[in-house]
PDB file of C-alpha atoms and ligand atoms in Angstrom:
ATOM      1  CA  UNK A  34     -37.745 144.128-189.152  1.00 94.00           C
ATOM      2  CA  UNK A  35     -41.057 145.977-189.351  1.00 95.00           C
ATOM      3  CA  UNK A  36     -42.516 143.777-186.609  1.00 96.00           C
ATOM      4  CA  UNK A  37     -39.435 144.168-184.424  1.00 96.00           C
ATOM      5  CA  UNK A  38     -39.496 147.969-184.743  1.00 95.00           C
ATOM      6  CA  UNK A  39     -43.223 147.978-183.973  1.00 96.00           C
ATOM      7  CA  UNK A  40     -42.700 145.904-180.837  1.00 96.00           C
ATOM      8  CA  UNK A  41     -39.754 148.065-179.800  1.00 96.00           C
ATOM      9  CA  UNK A  42     -42.008 151.111-180.059  1.00 95.00           C
ATOM     10  CA  UNK A  43     -44.647 149.263-178.022  1.00 96.00           C
ATOM     11  CA  UNK A  44     -41.980 148.551-175.405  1.00 96.00           C
ATOM     12  CA  UNK A  45     -41.078 152.250-175.314  1.00 95.00           C
ATOM     13  CA  UNK A  46     -44.787 152.982-174.745  1.00 95.00           C
ATOM     14  CA  UNK A  47     -44.921 150.500-171.875  1.00 95.00           C
ATOM     15  CA  UNK A  48     -46.718 147.735-173.815  1.00 96.00           C
ATOM     16  CA  UNK A  49     -44.661 144.653-173.013  1.00 97.00           C
ATOM     17  CA  UNK A  50     -44.425 141.221-174.592  1.00 97.00           C
ATOM     18  CA  UNK A  51     -45.756 138.232-172.652  1.00 97.00           C
ATOM     19  CA  UNK A  52     -44.806 134.578-172.737  1.00 97.00           C
ATOM     20  CA  UNK A  53     -41.739 132.623-171.655  1.00 97.00           C
ATOM     21  CA  UNK A  54     -39.473 134.477-174.097  1.00 97.00           C
ATOM     22  CA  UNK A  55     -40.608 137.899-172.922  1.00 97.00           C
ATOM     23  CA  UNK A  56     -37.809 138.555-170.417  1.00 97.00           C
ATOM     24  CA  UNK A  57     -35.156 137.951-173.073  1.00 97.00           C
ATOM     25  CA  UNK A  58     -36.885 140.218-175.581  1.00 98.00           C
ATOM     26  CA  UNK A  59     -37.364 142.974-172.993  1.00 98.00           C
ATOM     27  CA  UNK A  60     -33.668 142.739-172.063  1.00 98.00           C
ATOM     28  CA  UNK A  61     -32.793 143.216-175.732  1.00 97.00           C
ATOM     29  CA  UNK A  62     -35.152 146.202-176.022  1.00 97.00           C
ATOM     30  CA  UNK A  63     -33.689 147.746-172.855  1.00 97.00           C
ATOM     31  CA  UNK A  64     -30.217 147.470-174.353  1.00 96.00           C
ATOM     32  CA  UNK A  65     -31.328 149.062-177.627  1.00 95.00           C
ATOM     33  CA  UNK A  66     -33.168 151.783-175.719  1.00 94.00           C
ATOM     34  CA  UNK A  67     -29.997 152.604-173.783  1.00 92.00           C
ATOM     35  CA  UNK A  68     -27.998 152.789-177.033  1.00 91.00           C
ATOM     36  CA  UNK A  69     -30.608 155.050-178.619  1.00 89.00           C
ATOM     37  CA  UNK A  70     -30.386 157.409-175.635  1.00 87.00           C
ATOM     38  CA  UNK A  71     -26.580 157.337-175.556  1.00 85.00           C
ATOM     39  CA  UNK A  72     -26.324 157.936-179.259  1.00 78.00           C
ATOM     40  CA  UNK A  73     -28.803 160.785-179.126  1.00 78.00           C
ATOM     41  CA  UNK A  74     -26.309 162.559-176.855  1.00 77.00           C
ATOM     42  CA  UNK A  75     -23.310 161.700-179.010  1.00 72.00           C
ATOM     43  CA  UNK A  76     -23.374 163.935-182.064  1.00 68.00           C
ATOM     44  CA  UNK A  77     -19.814 163.103-183.132  1.00 67.00           C
ATOM     45  CA  UNK A  78     -20.561 159.889-185.005  1.00 63.00           C
ATOM     46  CA  UNK A  79     -24.259 159.675-185.752  1.00 61.00           C
ATOM     47  CA  UNK A  80     -23.854 157.501-188.858  1.00 57.00           C
ATOM     48  CA  UNK A  81     -21.710 154.881-187.110  1.00 59.00           C
ATOM     49  CA  UNK A  82     -24.040 154.812-184.100  1.00 65.00           C
ATOM     50  CA  UNK A  83     -27.162 154.297-186.186  1.00 83.00           C
ATOM     51  CA  UNK A  84     -25.420 151.509-188.087  1.00 87.00           C
ATOM     52  CA  UNK A  85     -24.640 149.736-184.813  1.00 87.00           C
ATOM     53  CA  UNK A  86     -28.277 149.856-183.656  1.00 91.00           C
ATOM     54  CA  UNK A  87     -29.537 148.847-187.075  1.00 92.00           C
ATOM     55  CA  UNK A  88     -27.135 145.896-187.144  1.00 94.00           C
ATOM     56  CA  UNK A  89     -28.336 144.633-183.766  1.00 95.00           C
ATOM     57  CA  UNK A  90     -31.976 145.043-184.769  1.00 95.00           C
ATOM     58  CA  UNK A  91     -31.407 143.241-188.076  1.00 96.00           C
ATOM     59  CA  UNK A  92     -29.649 140.356-186.309  1.00 96.00           C
ATOM     60  CA  UNK A  93     -32.569 139.996-183.902  1.00 97.00           C
ATOM     61  CA  UNK A  94     -35.151 140.284-186.695  1.00 97.00           C
ATOM     62  CA  UNK A  95     -33.391 137.519-188.619  1.00 97.00           C
ATOM     63  CA  UNK A  96     -34.329 134.923-185.988  1.00 97.00           C
ATOM     64  CA  UNK A  97     -38.011 135.895-185.870  1.00 97.00           C
ATOM     65  CA  UNK A  98     -40.555 133.411-187.165  1.00 97.00           C
ATOM     66  CA  UNK A  99     -44.121 134.646-187.264  1.00 96.00           C
ATOM     67  CA  UNK A 100     -46.751 132.278-185.956  1.00 93.00           C
ATOM     68  CA  UNK A 101     -50.501 132.815-185.915  1.00 93.00           C
ATOM     69  CA  UNK A 102     -50.675 133.022-182.121  1.00 96.00           C
ATOM     70  CA  UNK A 103     -47.127 134.036-181.178  1.00 97.00           C
ATOM     71  CA  UNK A 104     -43.724 135.196-182.291  1.00 97.00           C
ATOM     72  CA  UNK A 105     -40.964 132.612-182.287  1.00 98.00           C
ATOM     73  CA  UNK A 106     -37.464 133.942-181.553  1.00 97.00           C
ATOM     74  CA  UNK A 107     -35.449 131.038-182.875  1.00 96.00           C
ATOM     75  CA  UNK A 108     -32.140 131.849-181.179  1.00 94.00           C
ATOM     76  CA  UNK A 109     -31.056 128.357-180.157  1.00 94.00           C
ATOM     77  CA  UNK A 110     -32.327 125.100-181.662  1.00 94.00           C
ATOM     78  CA  UNK A 111     -31.494 123.311-178.404  1.00 94.00           C
ATOM     79  CA  UNK A 112     -34.111 125.420-176.576  1.00 95.00           C
ATOM     80  CA  UNK A 113     -36.851 125.032-179.195  1.00 96.00           C
ATOM     81  CA  UNK A 114     -39.645 123.028-177.598  1.00 96.00           C
ATOM     82  CA  UNK A 115     -41.021 121.916-180.984  1.00 96.00           C
ATOM     83  CA  UNK A 116     -37.634 120.436-181.939  1.00 96.00           C
ATOM     84  CA  UNK A 117     -37.150 118.858-178.522  1.00 95.00           C
ATOM     85  CA  UNK A 118     -40.569 117.191-178.823  1.00 93.00           C
ATOM     86  CA  UNK A 119     -39.699 116.039-182.356  1.00 92.00           C
ATOM     87  CA  UNK A 120     -36.288 114.786-181.193  1.00 91.00           C
ATOM     88  CA  UNK A 121     -34.273 116.799-183.746  1.00 87.00           C
ATOM     89  CA  UNK A 122     -32.561 119.762-182.074  1.00 83.00           C
ATOM     90  CA  UNK A 123     -29.942 120.032-184.822  1.00 87.00           C
ATOM     91  CA  UNK A 124     -32.476 121.612-187.226  1.00 91.00           C
ATOM     92  CA  UNK A 125     -31.928 125.178-188.425  1.00 91.00           C
ATOM     93  CA  UNK A 126     -35.642 126.039-188.536  1.00 94.00           C
ATOM     94  CA  UNK A 127     -38.410 125.707-185.939  1.00 96.00           C
ATOM     95  CA  UNK A 128     -41.330 123.373-186.558  1.00 95.00           C
ATOM     96  CA  UNK A 129     -44.022 126.041-186.530  1.00 92.00           C
ATOM     97  CA  UNK A 130     -46.708 123.394-187.149  1.00 90.00           C
ATOM     98  CA  UNK A 131     -45.749 121.771-183.831  1.00 92.00           C
ATOM     99  CA  UNK A 132     -45.412 125.037-181.915  1.00 95.00           C
ATOM    100  CA  UNK A 133     -46.379 124.972-178.247  1.00 94.00           C
ATOM    101  CA  UNK A 134     -45.825 128.641-177.521  1.00 96.00           C
ATOM    102  CA  UNK A 135     -47.444 128.552-174.083  1.00 95.00           C
ATOM    103  CA  UNK A 136     -44.526 126.403-172.892  1.00 95.00           C
ATOM    104  CA  UNK A 137     -41.593 127.348-175.157  1.00 97.00           C
ATOM    105  CA  UNK A 138     -38.827 129.626-173.784  1.00 97.00           C
ATOM    106  CA  UNK A 139     -38.361 131.193-177.231  1.00 97.00           C
ATOM    107  CA  UNK A 140     -41.981 132.306-177.673  1.00 98.00           C
ATOM    108  CA  UNK A 141     -43.564 135.659-177.013  1.00 98.00           C
ATOM    109  CA  UNK A 142     -47.222 136.683-177.090  1.00 98.00           C
ATOM    110  CA  UNK A 143     -48.299 140.215-177.932  1.00 97.00           C
ATOM    111  CA  UNK A 144     -51.486 142.259-177.930  1.00 96.00           C
ATOM    112  CA  UNK A 145     -52.078 141.410-181.596  1.00 96.00           C
ATOM    113  CA  UNK A 146     -52.231 137.713-180.681  1.00 97.00           C
ATOM    114  CA  UNK A 147     -54.995 138.197-178.109  1.00 97.00           C
ATOM    115  CA  UNK A 148     -57.950 137.649-180.491  1.00 97.00           C
ATOM    116  CA  UNK A 149     -56.536 134.273-181.563  1.00 97.00           C
ATOM    117  CA  UNK A 150     -56.179 133.127-177.950  1.00 97.00           C
ATOM    118  CA  UNK A 151     -59.613 134.504-177.014  1.00 98.00           C
ATOM    119  CA  UNK A 152     -61.207 132.553-179.865  1.00 97.00           C
ATOM    120  CA  UNK A 153     -59.287 129.457-178.826  1.00 96.00           C
ATOM    121  CA  UNK A 154     -60.619 129.877-175.280  1.00 97.00           C
ATOM    122  CA  UNK A 155     -64.188 130.215-176.570  1.00 97.00           C
ATOM    123  CA  UNK A 156     -63.905 127.017-178.624  1.00 96.00           C
ATOM    124  CA  UNK A 157     -62.324 125.110-175.748  1.00 94.00           C
ATOM    125  CA  UNK A 158     -65.200 126.116-173.455  1.00 93.00           C
ATOM    126  CA  UNK A 159     -67.775 124.992-176.022  1.00 92.00           C
ATOM    127  CA  UNK A 160     -65.930 121.705-176.493  1.00 90.00           C
ATOM    128  CA  UNK A 161     -65.725 121.106-172.731  1.00 88.00           C
ATOM    129  CA  UNK A 162     -69.424 121.826-172.379  1.00 87.00           C
ATOM    130  CA  UNK A 163     -70.262 119.304-175.090  1.00 86.00           C
ATOM    131  CA  UNK A 164     -68.252 116.393-173.695  1.00 80.00           C
ATOM    132  CA  UNK A 165     -70.731 113.551-173.335  1.00 75.00           C
ATOM    133  CA  UNK A 166     -70.784 110.971-170.561  1.00 69.00           C
ATOM    134  CA  UNK A 167     -68.763 108.523-172.654  1.00 66.00           C
ATOM    135  CA  UNK A 168     -65.936 111.075-173.100  1.00 73.00           C
ATOM    136  CA  UNK A 169     -65.841 112.385-169.546  1.00 72.00           C
ATOM    137  CA  UNK A 170     -62.319 111.016-169.140  1.00 76.00           C
ATOM    138  CA  UNK A 171     -61.127 113.714-171.554  1.00 81.00           C
ATOM    139  CA  UNK A 172     -62.457 116.382-169.206  1.00 84.00           C
ATOM    140  CA  UNK A 173     -59.364 116.933-167.006  1.00 87.00           C
ATOM    141  CA  UNK A 174     -57.041 117.156-170.012  1.00 87.00           C
ATOM    142  CA  UNK A 175     -59.309 119.607-171.812  1.00 89.00           C
ATOM    143  CA  UNK A 176     -59.742 121.584-168.588  1.00 91.00           C
ATOM    144  CA  UNK A 177     -55.937 121.816-168.202  1.00 93.00           C
ATOM    145  CA  UNK A 178     -55.630 123.063-171.791  1.00 93.00           C
ATOM    146  CA  UNK A 179     -58.339 125.639-171.183  1.00 95.00           C
ATOM    147  CA  UNK A 180     -56.506 126.852-168.084  1.00 96.00           C
ATOM    148  CA  UNK A 181     -53.280 127.142-170.074  1.00 96.00           C
ATOM    149  CA  UNK A 182     -55.070 129.272-172.665  1.00 97.00           C
ATOM    150  CA  UNK A 183     -56.536 131.444-169.917  1.00 97.00           C
ATOM    151  CA  UNK A 184     -53.074 131.877-168.409  1.00 97.00           C
ATOM    152  CA  UNK A 185     -51.731 133.098-171.761  1.00 97.00           C
ATOM    153  CA  UNK A 186     -54.630 135.558-172.046  1.00 97.00           C
ATOM    154  CA  UNK A 187     -54.068 136.820-168.497  1.00 97.00           C
ATOM    155  CA  UNK A 188     -50.357 137.339-169.225  1.00 97.00           C
ATOM    156  CA  UNK A 189     -51.098 139.247-172.445  1.00 97.00           C
ATOM    157  CA  UNK A 190     -53.562 141.432-170.548  1.00 96.00           C
ATOM    158  CA  UNK A 191     -51.131 142.057-167.707  1.00 96.00           C
ATOM    159  CA  UNK A 192     -48.318 142.917-170.161  1.00 95.00           C
ATOM    160  CA  UNK A 193     -50.509 145.494-171.864  1.00 87.00           C
ATOM    161  CA  UNK A 194     -52.015 146.810-168.639  1.00 73.00           C
ATOM    162  CA  UNK A 195     -50.411 150.230-169.081  1.00 57.00           C
ATOM    163  CA  UNK A 196     -52.383 150.857-172.281  1.00 47.00           C
TER     164      UNK A 196
HETATM  165  S1  SF4 B 147     -42.167 125.725-179.975  1.00 88.36           S
HETATM  166 FE1  SF4 B 147     -42.924 127.475-181.162  1.00 88.36          FE
HETATM  167  S2  SF4 B 147     -41.885 129.254-180.289  1.00 88.36           S
HETATM  168 FE2  SF4 B 147     -40.775 127.444-179.629  1.00 88.36          FE
HETATM  169  S3  SF4 B 147     -39.121 127.214-181.122  1.00 88.36           S
HETATM  170 FE3  SF4 B 147     -40.840 125.925-181.784  1.00 88.36          FE
HETATM  171  S4  SF4 B 147     -42.016 127.206-183.198  1.00 88.36           S
HETATM  172 FE4  SF4 B 147     -40.654 128.552-182.028  1.00 88.36          FE
END
């Protein structure tokens, strides 16, 4: 709940989430923001209104799984890339250890995740630079992974561009 409230406040300050799950999260925040504004004008039932917002926030927070490099909004097992890759979409928990947040529609990346991705980029560059002649075949795959990391970083930067 603390993380969700923090990200909602970031949203209100124009600091957006990035990643494939960002649109869904922003839509949720927009809805909550509208309710907050409506309820601020409605003084007749403040307690009931706050309870409604709190309930929606709690429901959303209950599906959040915190990864090192992303947030996982585990809304639907059938859309969880980790479960799809593992062939078990009937699970009730994501497989965080198999998370591929750059490609999963339920993942978001935030400003706090940037250092992890930046370090990952640095290591990937070092690794690419050290590939010997005998491992040159690995080059294109490693290059593609580096580009994916750089795309995530660029999206995080663009999402926080208003800061
Ligand atoms: S791939 Fe990652 S973000 Fe997607 S459902 Fe699995 S753990 Fe969550």
